[in-house]
XYZ file of C-alpha atoms in Angstrom:
618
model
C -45.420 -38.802 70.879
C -44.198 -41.597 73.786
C -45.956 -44.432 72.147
C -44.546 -43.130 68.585
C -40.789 -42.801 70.694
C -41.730 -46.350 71.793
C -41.783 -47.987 68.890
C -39.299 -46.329 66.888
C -36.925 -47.455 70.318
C -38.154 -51.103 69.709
C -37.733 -51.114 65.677
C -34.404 -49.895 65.956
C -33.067 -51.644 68.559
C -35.051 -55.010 68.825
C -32.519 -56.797 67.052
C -29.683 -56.026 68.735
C -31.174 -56.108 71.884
C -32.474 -60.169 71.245
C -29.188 -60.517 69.317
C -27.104 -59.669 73.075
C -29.654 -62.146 74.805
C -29.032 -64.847 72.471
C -25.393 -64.576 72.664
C -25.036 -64.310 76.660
C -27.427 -67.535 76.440
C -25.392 -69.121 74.288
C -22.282 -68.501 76.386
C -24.171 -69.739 79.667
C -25.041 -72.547 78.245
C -21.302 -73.258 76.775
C -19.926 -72.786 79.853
C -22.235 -74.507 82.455
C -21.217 -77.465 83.910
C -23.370 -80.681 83.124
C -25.706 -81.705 86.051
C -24.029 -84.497 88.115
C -25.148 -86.816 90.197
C -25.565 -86.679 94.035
C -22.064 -87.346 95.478
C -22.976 -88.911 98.461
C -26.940 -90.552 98.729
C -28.868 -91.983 101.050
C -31.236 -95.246 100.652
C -33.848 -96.848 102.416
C -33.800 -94.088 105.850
C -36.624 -92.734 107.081
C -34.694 -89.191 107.294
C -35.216 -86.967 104.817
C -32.521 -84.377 104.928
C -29.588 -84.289 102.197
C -26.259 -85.723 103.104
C -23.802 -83.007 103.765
C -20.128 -83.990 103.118
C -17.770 -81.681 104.863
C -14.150 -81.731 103.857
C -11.436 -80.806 106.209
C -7.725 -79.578 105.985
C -7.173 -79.336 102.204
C -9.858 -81.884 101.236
C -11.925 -80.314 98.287
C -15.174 -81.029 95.859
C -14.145 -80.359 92.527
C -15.443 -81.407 88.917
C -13.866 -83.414 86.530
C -14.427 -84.054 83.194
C -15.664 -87.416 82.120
C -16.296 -88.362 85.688
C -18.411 -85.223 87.686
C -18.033 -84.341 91.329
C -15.033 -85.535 93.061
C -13.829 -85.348 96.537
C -10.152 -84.724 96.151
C -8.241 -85.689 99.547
C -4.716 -84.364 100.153
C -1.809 -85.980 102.108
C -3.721 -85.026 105.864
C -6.718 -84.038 104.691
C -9.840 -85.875 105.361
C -13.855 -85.103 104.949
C -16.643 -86.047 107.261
C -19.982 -87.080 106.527
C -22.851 -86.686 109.414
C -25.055 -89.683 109.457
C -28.598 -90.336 109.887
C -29.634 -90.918 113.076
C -30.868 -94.997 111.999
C -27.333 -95.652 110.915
C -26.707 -98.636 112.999
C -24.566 -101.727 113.259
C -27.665 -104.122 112.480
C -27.047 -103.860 109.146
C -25.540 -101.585 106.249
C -23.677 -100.762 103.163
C -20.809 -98.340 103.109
C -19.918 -97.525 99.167
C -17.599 -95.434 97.199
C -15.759 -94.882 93.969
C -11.768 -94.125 95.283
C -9.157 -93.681 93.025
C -5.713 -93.386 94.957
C -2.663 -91.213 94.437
C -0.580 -92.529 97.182
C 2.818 -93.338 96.484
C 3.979 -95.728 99.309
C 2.119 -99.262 98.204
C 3.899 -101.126 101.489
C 1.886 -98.538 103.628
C -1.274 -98.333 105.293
C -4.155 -96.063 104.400
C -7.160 -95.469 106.175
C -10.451 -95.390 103.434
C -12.946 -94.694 105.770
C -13.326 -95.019 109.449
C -15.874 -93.702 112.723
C -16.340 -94.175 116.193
C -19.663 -96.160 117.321
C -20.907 -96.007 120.685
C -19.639 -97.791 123.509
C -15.898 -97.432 122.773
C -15.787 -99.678 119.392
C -14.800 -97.987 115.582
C -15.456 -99.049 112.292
C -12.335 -99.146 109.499
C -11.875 -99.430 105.831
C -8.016 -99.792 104.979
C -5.722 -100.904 102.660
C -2.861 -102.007 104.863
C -3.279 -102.534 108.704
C -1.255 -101.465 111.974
C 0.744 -104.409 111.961
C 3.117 -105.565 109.265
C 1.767 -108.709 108.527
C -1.351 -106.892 107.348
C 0.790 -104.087 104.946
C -0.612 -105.925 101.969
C -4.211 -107.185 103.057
C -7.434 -105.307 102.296
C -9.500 -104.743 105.867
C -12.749 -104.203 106.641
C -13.697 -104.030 110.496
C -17.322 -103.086 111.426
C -16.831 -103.400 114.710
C -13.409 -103.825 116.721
C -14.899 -104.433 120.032
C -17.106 -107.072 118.779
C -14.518 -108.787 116.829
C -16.678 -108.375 113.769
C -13.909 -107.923 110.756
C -12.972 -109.670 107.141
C -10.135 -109.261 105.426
C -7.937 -110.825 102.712
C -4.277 -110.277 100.813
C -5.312 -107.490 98.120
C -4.042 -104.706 96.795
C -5.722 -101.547 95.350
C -4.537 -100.541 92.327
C -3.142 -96.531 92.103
C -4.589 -94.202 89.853
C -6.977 -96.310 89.115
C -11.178 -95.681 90.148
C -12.599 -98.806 92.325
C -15.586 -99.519 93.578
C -15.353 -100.277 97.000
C -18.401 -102.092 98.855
C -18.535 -102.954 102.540
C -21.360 -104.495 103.888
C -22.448 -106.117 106.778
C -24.919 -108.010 109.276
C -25.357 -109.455 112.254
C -27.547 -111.728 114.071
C -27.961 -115.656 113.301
C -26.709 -115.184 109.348
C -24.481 -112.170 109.923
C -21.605 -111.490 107.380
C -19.355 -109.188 107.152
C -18.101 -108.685 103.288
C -15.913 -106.681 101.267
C -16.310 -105.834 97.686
C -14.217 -104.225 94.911
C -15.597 -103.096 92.172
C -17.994 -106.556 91.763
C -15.841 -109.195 93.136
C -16.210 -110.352 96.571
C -12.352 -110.292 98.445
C -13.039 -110.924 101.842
C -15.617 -111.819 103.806
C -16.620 -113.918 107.377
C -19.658 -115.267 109.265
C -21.187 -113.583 112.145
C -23.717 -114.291 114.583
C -23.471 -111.773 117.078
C -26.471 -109.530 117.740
C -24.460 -106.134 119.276
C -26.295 -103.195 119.166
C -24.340 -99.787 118.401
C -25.142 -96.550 116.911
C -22.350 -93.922 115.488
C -20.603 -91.550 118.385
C -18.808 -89.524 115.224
C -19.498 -88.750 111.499
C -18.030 -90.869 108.540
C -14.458 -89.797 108.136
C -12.682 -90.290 104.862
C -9.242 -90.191 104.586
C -8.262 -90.365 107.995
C -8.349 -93.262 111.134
C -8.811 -89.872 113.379
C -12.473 -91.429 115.229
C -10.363 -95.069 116.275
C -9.313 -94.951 119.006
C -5.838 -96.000 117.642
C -4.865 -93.287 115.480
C -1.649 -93.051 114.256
C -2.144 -90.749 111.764
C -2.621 -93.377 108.839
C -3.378 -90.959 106.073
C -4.789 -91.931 102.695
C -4.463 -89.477 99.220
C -6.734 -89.701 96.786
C -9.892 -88.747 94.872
C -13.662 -90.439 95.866
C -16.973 -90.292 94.010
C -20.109 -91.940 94.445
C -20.762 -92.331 98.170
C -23.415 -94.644 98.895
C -24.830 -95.351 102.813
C -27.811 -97.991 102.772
C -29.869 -99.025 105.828
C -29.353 -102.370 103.936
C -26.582 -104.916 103.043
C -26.579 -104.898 98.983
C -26.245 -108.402 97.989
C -23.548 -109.209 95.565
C -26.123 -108.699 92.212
C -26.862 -105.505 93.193
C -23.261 -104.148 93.684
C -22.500 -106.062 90.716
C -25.331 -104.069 88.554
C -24.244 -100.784 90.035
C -20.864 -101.405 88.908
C -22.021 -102.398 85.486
C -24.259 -99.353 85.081
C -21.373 -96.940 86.623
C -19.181 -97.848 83.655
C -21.066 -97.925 80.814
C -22.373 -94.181 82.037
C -18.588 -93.729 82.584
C -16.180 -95.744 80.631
C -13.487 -93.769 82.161
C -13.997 -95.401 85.801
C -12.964 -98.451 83.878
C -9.908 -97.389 82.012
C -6.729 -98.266 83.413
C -7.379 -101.556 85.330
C -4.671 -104.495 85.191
C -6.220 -107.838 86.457
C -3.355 -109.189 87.507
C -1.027 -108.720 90.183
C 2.494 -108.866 90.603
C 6.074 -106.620 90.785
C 7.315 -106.244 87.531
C 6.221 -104.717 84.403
C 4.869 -106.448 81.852
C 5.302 -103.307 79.228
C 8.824 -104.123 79.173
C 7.675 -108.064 77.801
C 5.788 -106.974 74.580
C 7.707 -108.922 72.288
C 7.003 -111.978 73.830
C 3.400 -111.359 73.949
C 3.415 -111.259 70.158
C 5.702 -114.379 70.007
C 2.759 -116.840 70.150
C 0.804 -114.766 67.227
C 3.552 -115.050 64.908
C 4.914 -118.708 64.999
C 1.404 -119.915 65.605
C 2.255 -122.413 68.224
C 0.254 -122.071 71.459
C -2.152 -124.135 73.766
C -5.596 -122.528 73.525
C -7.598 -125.052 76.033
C -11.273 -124.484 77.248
C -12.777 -126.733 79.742
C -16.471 -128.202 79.787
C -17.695 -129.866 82.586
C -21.608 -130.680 81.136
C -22.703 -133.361 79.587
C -24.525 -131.381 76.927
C -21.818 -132.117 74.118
C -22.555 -136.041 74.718
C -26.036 -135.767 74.167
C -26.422 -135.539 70.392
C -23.846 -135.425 67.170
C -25.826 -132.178 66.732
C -24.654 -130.890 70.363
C -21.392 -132.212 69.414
C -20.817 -130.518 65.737
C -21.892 -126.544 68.042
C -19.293 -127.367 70.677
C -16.763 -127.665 68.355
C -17.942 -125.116 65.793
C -18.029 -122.333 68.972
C -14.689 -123.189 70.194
C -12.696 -123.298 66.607
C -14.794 -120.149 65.976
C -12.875 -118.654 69.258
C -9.459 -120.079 67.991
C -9.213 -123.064 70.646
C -7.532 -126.024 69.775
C -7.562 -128.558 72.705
C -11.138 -129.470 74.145
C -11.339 -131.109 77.652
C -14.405 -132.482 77.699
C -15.777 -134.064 81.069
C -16.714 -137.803 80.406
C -16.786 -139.245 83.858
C -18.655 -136.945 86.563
C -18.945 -139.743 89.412
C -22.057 -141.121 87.849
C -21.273 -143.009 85.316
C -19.075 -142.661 82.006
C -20.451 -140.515 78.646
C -18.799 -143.272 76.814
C -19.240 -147.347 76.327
C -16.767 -148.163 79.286
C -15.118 -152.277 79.543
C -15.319 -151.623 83.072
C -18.158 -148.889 84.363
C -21.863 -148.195 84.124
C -22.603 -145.241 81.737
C -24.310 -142.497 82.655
C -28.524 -142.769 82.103
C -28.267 -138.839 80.153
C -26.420 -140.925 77.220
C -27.630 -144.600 78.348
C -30.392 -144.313 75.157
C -27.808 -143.340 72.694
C -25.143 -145.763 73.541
C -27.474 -148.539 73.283
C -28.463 -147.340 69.623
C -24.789 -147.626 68.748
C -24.069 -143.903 68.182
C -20.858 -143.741 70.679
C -20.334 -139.924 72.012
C -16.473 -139.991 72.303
C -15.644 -141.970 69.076
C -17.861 -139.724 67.346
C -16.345 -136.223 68.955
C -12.327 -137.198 69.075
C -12.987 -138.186 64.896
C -14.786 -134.936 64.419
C -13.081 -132.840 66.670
C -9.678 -134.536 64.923
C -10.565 -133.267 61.091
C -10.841 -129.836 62.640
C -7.230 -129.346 64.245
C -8.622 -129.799 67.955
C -7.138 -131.761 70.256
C -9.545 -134.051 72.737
C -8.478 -134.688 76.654
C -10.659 -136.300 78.257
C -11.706 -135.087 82.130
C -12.412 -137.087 84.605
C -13.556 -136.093 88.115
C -11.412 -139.498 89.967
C -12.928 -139.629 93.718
C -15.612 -137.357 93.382
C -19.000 -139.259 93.500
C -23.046 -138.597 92.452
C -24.390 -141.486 92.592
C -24.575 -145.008 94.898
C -23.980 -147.377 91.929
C -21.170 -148.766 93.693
C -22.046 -149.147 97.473
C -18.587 -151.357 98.256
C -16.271 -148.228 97.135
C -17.649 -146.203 99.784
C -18.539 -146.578 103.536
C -20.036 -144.751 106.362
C -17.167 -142.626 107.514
C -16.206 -141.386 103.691
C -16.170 -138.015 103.275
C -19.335 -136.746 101.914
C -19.756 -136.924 98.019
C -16.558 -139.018 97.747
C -15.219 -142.659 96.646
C -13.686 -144.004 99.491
C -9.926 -143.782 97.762
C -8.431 -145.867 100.051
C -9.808 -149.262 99.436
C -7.719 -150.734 97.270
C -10.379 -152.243 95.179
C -11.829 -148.554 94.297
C -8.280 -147.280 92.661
C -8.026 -150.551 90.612
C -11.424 -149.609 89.246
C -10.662 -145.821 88.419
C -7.301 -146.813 87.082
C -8.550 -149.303 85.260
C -11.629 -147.402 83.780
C -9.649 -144.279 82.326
C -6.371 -146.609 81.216
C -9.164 -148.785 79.242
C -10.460 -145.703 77.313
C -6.808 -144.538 76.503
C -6.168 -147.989 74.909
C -9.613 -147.990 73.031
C -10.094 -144.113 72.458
C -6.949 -141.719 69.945
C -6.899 -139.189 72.711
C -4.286 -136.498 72.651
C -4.444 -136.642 76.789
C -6.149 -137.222 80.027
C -6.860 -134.654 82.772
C -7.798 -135.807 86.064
C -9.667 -133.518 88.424
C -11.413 -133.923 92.059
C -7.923 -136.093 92.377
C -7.946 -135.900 96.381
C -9.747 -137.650 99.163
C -12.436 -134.690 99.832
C -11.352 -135.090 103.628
C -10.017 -137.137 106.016
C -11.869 -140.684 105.874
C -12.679 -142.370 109.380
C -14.786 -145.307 108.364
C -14.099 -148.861 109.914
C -11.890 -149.797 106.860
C -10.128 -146.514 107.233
C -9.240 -147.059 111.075
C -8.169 -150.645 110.501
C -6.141 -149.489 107.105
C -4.817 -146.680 109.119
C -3.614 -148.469 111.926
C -1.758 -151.129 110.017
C 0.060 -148.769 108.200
C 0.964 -146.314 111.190
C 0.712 -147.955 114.126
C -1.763 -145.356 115.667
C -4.982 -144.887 116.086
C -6.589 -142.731 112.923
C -10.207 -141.386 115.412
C -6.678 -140.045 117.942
C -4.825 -138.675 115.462
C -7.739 -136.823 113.295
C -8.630 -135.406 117.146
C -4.873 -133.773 117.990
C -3.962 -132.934 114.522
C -4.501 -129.151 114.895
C -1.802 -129.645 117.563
C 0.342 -132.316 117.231
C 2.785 -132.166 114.052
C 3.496 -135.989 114.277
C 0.241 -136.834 113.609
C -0.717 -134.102 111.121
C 2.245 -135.760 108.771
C 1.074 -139.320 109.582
C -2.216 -138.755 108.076
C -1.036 -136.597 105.514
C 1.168 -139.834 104.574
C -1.445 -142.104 104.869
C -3.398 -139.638 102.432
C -0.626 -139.207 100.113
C -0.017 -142.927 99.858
C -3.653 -143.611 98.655
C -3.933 -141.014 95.764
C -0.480 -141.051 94.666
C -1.262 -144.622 93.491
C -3.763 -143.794 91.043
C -1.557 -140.834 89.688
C 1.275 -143.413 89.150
C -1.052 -146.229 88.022
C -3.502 -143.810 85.913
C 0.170 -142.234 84.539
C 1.735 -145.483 83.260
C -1.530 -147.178 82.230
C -2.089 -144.301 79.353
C 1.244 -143.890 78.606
C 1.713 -147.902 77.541
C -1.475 -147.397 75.490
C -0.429 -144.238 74.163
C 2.987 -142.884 74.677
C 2.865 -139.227 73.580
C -0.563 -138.774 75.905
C -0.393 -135.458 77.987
C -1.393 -136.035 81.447
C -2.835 -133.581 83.372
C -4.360 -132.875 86.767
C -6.678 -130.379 88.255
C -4.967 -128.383 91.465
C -5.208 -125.436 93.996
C -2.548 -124.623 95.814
C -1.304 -121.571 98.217
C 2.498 -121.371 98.369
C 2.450 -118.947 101.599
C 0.599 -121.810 103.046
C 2.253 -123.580 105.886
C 1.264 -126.744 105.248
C -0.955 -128.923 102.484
C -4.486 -129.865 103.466
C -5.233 -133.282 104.367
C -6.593 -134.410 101.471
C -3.810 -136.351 99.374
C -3.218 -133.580 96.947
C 0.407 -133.347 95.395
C 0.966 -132.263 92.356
C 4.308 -130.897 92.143
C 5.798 -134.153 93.710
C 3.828 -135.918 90.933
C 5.103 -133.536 88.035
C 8.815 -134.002 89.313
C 8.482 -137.789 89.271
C 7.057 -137.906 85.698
C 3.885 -138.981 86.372
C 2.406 -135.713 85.371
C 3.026 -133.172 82.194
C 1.013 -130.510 83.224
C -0.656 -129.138 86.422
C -3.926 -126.790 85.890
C -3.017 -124.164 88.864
C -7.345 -123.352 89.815
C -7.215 -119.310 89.382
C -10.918 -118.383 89.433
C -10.620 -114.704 90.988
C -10.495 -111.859 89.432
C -7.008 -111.012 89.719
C -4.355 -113.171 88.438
C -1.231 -113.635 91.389
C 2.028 -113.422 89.483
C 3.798 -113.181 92.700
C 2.388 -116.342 93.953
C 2.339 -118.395 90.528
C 6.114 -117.822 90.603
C 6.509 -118.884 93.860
C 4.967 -122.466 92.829
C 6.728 -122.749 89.745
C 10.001 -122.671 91.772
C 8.959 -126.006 93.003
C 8.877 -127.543 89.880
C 12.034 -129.096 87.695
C 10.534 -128.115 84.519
C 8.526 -124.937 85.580
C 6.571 -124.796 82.463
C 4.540 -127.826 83.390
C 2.591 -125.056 85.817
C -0.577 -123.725 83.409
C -2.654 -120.882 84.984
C -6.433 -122.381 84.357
C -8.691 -118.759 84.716
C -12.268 -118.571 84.637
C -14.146 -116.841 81.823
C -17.193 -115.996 84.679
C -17.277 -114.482 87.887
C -19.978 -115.390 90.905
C -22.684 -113.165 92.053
C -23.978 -114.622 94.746
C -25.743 -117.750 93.844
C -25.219 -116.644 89.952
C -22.631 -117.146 87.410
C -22.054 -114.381 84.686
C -19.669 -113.686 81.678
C -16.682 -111.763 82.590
C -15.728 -109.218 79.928
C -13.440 -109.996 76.929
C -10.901 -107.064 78.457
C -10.374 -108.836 81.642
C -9.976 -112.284 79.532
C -7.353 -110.500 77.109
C -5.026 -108.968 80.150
C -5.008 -112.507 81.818
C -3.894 -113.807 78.043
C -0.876 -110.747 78.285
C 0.487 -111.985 81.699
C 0.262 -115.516 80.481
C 2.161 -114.401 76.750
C 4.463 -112.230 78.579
C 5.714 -114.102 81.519
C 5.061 -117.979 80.601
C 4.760 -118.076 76.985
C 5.697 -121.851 76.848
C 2.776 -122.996 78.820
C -0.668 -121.973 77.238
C -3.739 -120.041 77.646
C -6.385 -122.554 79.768
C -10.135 -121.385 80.316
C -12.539 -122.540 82.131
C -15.744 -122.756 81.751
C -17.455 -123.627 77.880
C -20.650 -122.975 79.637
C -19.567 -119.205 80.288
C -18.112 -118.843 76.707
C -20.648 -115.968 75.044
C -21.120 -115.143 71.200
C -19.298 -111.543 72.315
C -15.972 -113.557 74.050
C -15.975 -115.746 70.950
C -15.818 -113.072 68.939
C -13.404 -110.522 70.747
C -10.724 -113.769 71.108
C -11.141 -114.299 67.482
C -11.022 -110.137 66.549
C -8.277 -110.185 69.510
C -6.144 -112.393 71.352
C -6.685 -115.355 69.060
C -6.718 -113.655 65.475
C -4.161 -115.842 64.220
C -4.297 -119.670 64.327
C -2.045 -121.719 66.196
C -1.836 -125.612 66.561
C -1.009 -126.951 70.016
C 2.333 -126.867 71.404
C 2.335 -130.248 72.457
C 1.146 -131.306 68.747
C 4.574 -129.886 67.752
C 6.560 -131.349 70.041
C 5.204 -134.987 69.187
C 6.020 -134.319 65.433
């Protein structure tokens, strides 16, 4: 009779009982959370407890869609992280995902900070104490051992970044700051100080310096990484990589530019360019490759029209030799064999790159030198690497061997680079040249410069003097031979500097005088300044001679990789939208990938456009 019961019990109710089972099952499983990974980890410590992350005063872990755990920190709330016990200040890596809510950009917000031993602290902050340092990014490993980097950056609100810190000391020490793979800041050290943590990693709060002010920071971090080790720049660069591609959402958001306005309000003119299909789409390419062979040739120029470019500055004079049958210069032994058969690179390139709708400027690299084919242009004394631009002799030769290719070559322009002295020159000629120009002694002015104003501007007159000449000279020369030529020149400069380096350098005095259409303003981070490119364009007459030359790579380390096509199309928006009369300028054809040619053609560069400057000339 029980075993009978038994199984009528199980026939009757087997079903429903499985069916119940399945369904609470199937409503676990719906409503379980997906398994994230560790917030916080530790690598390469002998210790082999877990982290434990405490927050503090309204601080919270939560989970977010799309991105996992978070630790949310309130206005005054903070979380603290214990440590392992071989944390030291020998060497490490402090890392975290942080995406801030704060409202007050002007202010200053502790990231990170703890106490080491022997009354010294360690700080992440955006912002410092002082008001000079409201809009620098700061990383101090160690106040008391002056061990710090910093540099003018601004984290961008509502918006995940990486943020790296890492350090060493002893003879190659560094202290570096990272965010999300681009290096901002970083310094030499070659201390050997020896300090282990007095208090646990605080986030959020400067509460273990020992000048708290109560320097708050709201936001939300993920991702906390503490290494025994300093990551070098290709590993926080393939962490980065990997984080985003897991999580596109850590991504979304970023501007790569920098500035006070908004560009939303600018649309229009960002489409301006697409629909009268005028604009100057310039890439840069400093090898020699595309003088090498007609075949080299035809895939430069196939690549780039692919893109949508339409003015190619090639490099045909890299201070050792020309890439061209020069009147008046050697030729460079990569093309020597091909010259000699007849087959002239630049004749053949300007005809083909001509029939195409491309433009041709040729680049030369004026004082910069590779080789010693000319001994009597440079002395003991010149700056390292450098033509010795002050012997008179020298500037007749470089004028006279780009104005000799304008008159023989139908170039649509001429952009001269390395267009400085690469230092301050003390050679016997320069001493003798200096002191019958100024009346002082170069060896006693190059000594008191740092402190003496009169002599700073005497030398950077004497500087001035000697490259200004070949601007002028270069400038007429290829302007007799060809009158609608654009001439351009190569430049850095920082208009929140004080003063110009020493070096000769001065393009906006050459722009104003004529002498130069356009100046290539060097912008190889990855951030675009609006701020500051305004400020420089004030100092121009015609502002619109002031192009923005960004790189399509970014360093890692010793390495060069291909940026992303979205960080190349939002430095193509602030261009469109806030100097739509100048052009877009890239540098490097070396970086330019089958996926960038492709996006600019699918993207930014969908519609054709012939050069500005082609227009202009009729």
């Amino acid at each position: 009779m029980v075993r009978k019961g038994l199984r009528l019990f199980s026939a009757r109710t087997a079903l429903s009982i499985f069916g119940l089972l399945g369904a609470l099952l199937a409503a676990f499983c719906i409503s379980a959370k997906p398994k994230d990974e560790a917030l916080v980890s530790f690598e390469g410590f002998s210790e082999t407890r877990s982290p434990v992350l405490k927050p503090v005063s309204g601080a919270a872990i939560e989970h977010i869609d799309e991105v996992g755990s978070v630790l949310r920190i309130p206005k005054r709330g903070r979380a603290e992280l214990a440590l392992p016990q071989s944390f030291s200040l020998r060497s490490g890596t402090i890392s975290f995902w942080l995406k801030p809510s704060w409202q007050d950009s002007t202010a200053s917000h502790t990231l990170a900070s703890m106490e080491w031993d022997k009354g010294s602290y360690l700080v992440i902050s955006q912002g410092w104490w002082e008001p000079k340092g409201a809009n620098r990014f700061y990383f101090v490993v160690s106040n008391r051992d002056s061990f710090h980097c910093s540099a003018p950056y601004r984290l961008q609100t509502n918006t995940w970044t990486l943020i790296t810190a890492v350090w060493k000391t002893g003879k190659d020490g560094f202290c570096r700051l990272y965010a999300d793979d681009e290096l901002v800041a970083k310094s030499a050290f070659s201390g050997n100080p020896d300090r282990l943590p007095k208090s646990p990693l605080v986030f959020g709060s400067d509460a273990p310096t020992r000048q708290a002010d109560g320097r708050e920071m709201e936001g939300s971090i993920k991702g906390i990484v503490i290494s025994q080790s300093a990551l070098t720049h290709e590993q926080i660069h393939a962490r980065y990589i990997d984080a985003i591609r897991e999580k596109p959402v850590l991504a979304a958001g970023k501007s790569y530019w920098t500035g006070s306005d908004d560009l939303a309000s600018r649309k229009e003119k960002h489409r301006s360019s697409m629909e009268t299909g005028r604009e100057n789409r310039i890439i840069f390419d400093e090898d020699i490759g595309w003088a090498l062979s007609r075949d080299n040739t035809d895939t430069v120029l196939r690549r780039i029209k692919d893109a949508g470019f339409n003015v190619y500055v090639p490099c045909v004079w890299h201070g050792r030799g020309a890439y061209f049958p020069s009147t008046n210069a050697h030729v460079d032994t990569r093309v020597k064999q091909r010259i000699d058969k007849g087959d002239d690179p630049l004749r053949y390139l300007i005809t083909k790159a001509h029939s195409m709708g491309i433009e041709v400027h040729p680049w030369f690299t004026v004082a910069k030198r590779e080789d010693g084919r000319y001994p009597k242009f440079f002395d003991e004394g010149t700056p390292e690497g450098a033509y010795n631009v002050h012997i008179p002799e020298f500037r007749t030769f470089i004028v006279d061997v780009i104005t000799d290719m304008a008159k023989r070559y139908t170039v649509d322009g001429v952009n001269l680079d390395y267009i400085r002295t690469l230092g301050v020159c003390v050679s016997k000629f320069c001493q003798q040249d200096y002191q019958e120009k100024h009346r002082k002694s170069l060896l006693s002015d190059t000594g008191k410069q740092s402190i003496d104003p009169d002599a700073y501007d005497r030398i950077q007159r004497w500087q001035d003097e000697a490259v200004s000449d070949i601007v002028q000279r270069v400038s007429d020369g290829v302007r007799r031979a060809r009158p609608h030529t654009i001439v351009s020149v190569d430049a850095y400069d920082d208009p929140d500097a004080k003063r110009r380096p020493l070096e000769g350098r001065n393009p906006f005095l050459w722009a104003n005088r004529g002498w130069v259409d356009v100046i290539f303003q060097m912008n190889y981070t990855k951030r675009l300044n609006v701020e500051k490119t305004e400020k420089l364009r004030q100092r121009l007459d015609n502002k619109n001679k002031l192009f923005i030359l960004f790189a399509n790579y970014q360093a890692m380390g010793r390495k060069q990789v291909p940026k992303p096509y979205d960080i190349m199309e939002d430095y193509i928006q602030v261009i469109r939208t806030r100097w739509p009369e100048t052009g877009i300028a890239v540098y490097l054809y070396k970086h330019l990938t089958d996926q960038q040619i492709r996006s600019l053609r699918q993207g930014a560069f969908r519609r054709q456009a012939v050069p500005t400057w082609k227009a202009q000339r009729g």
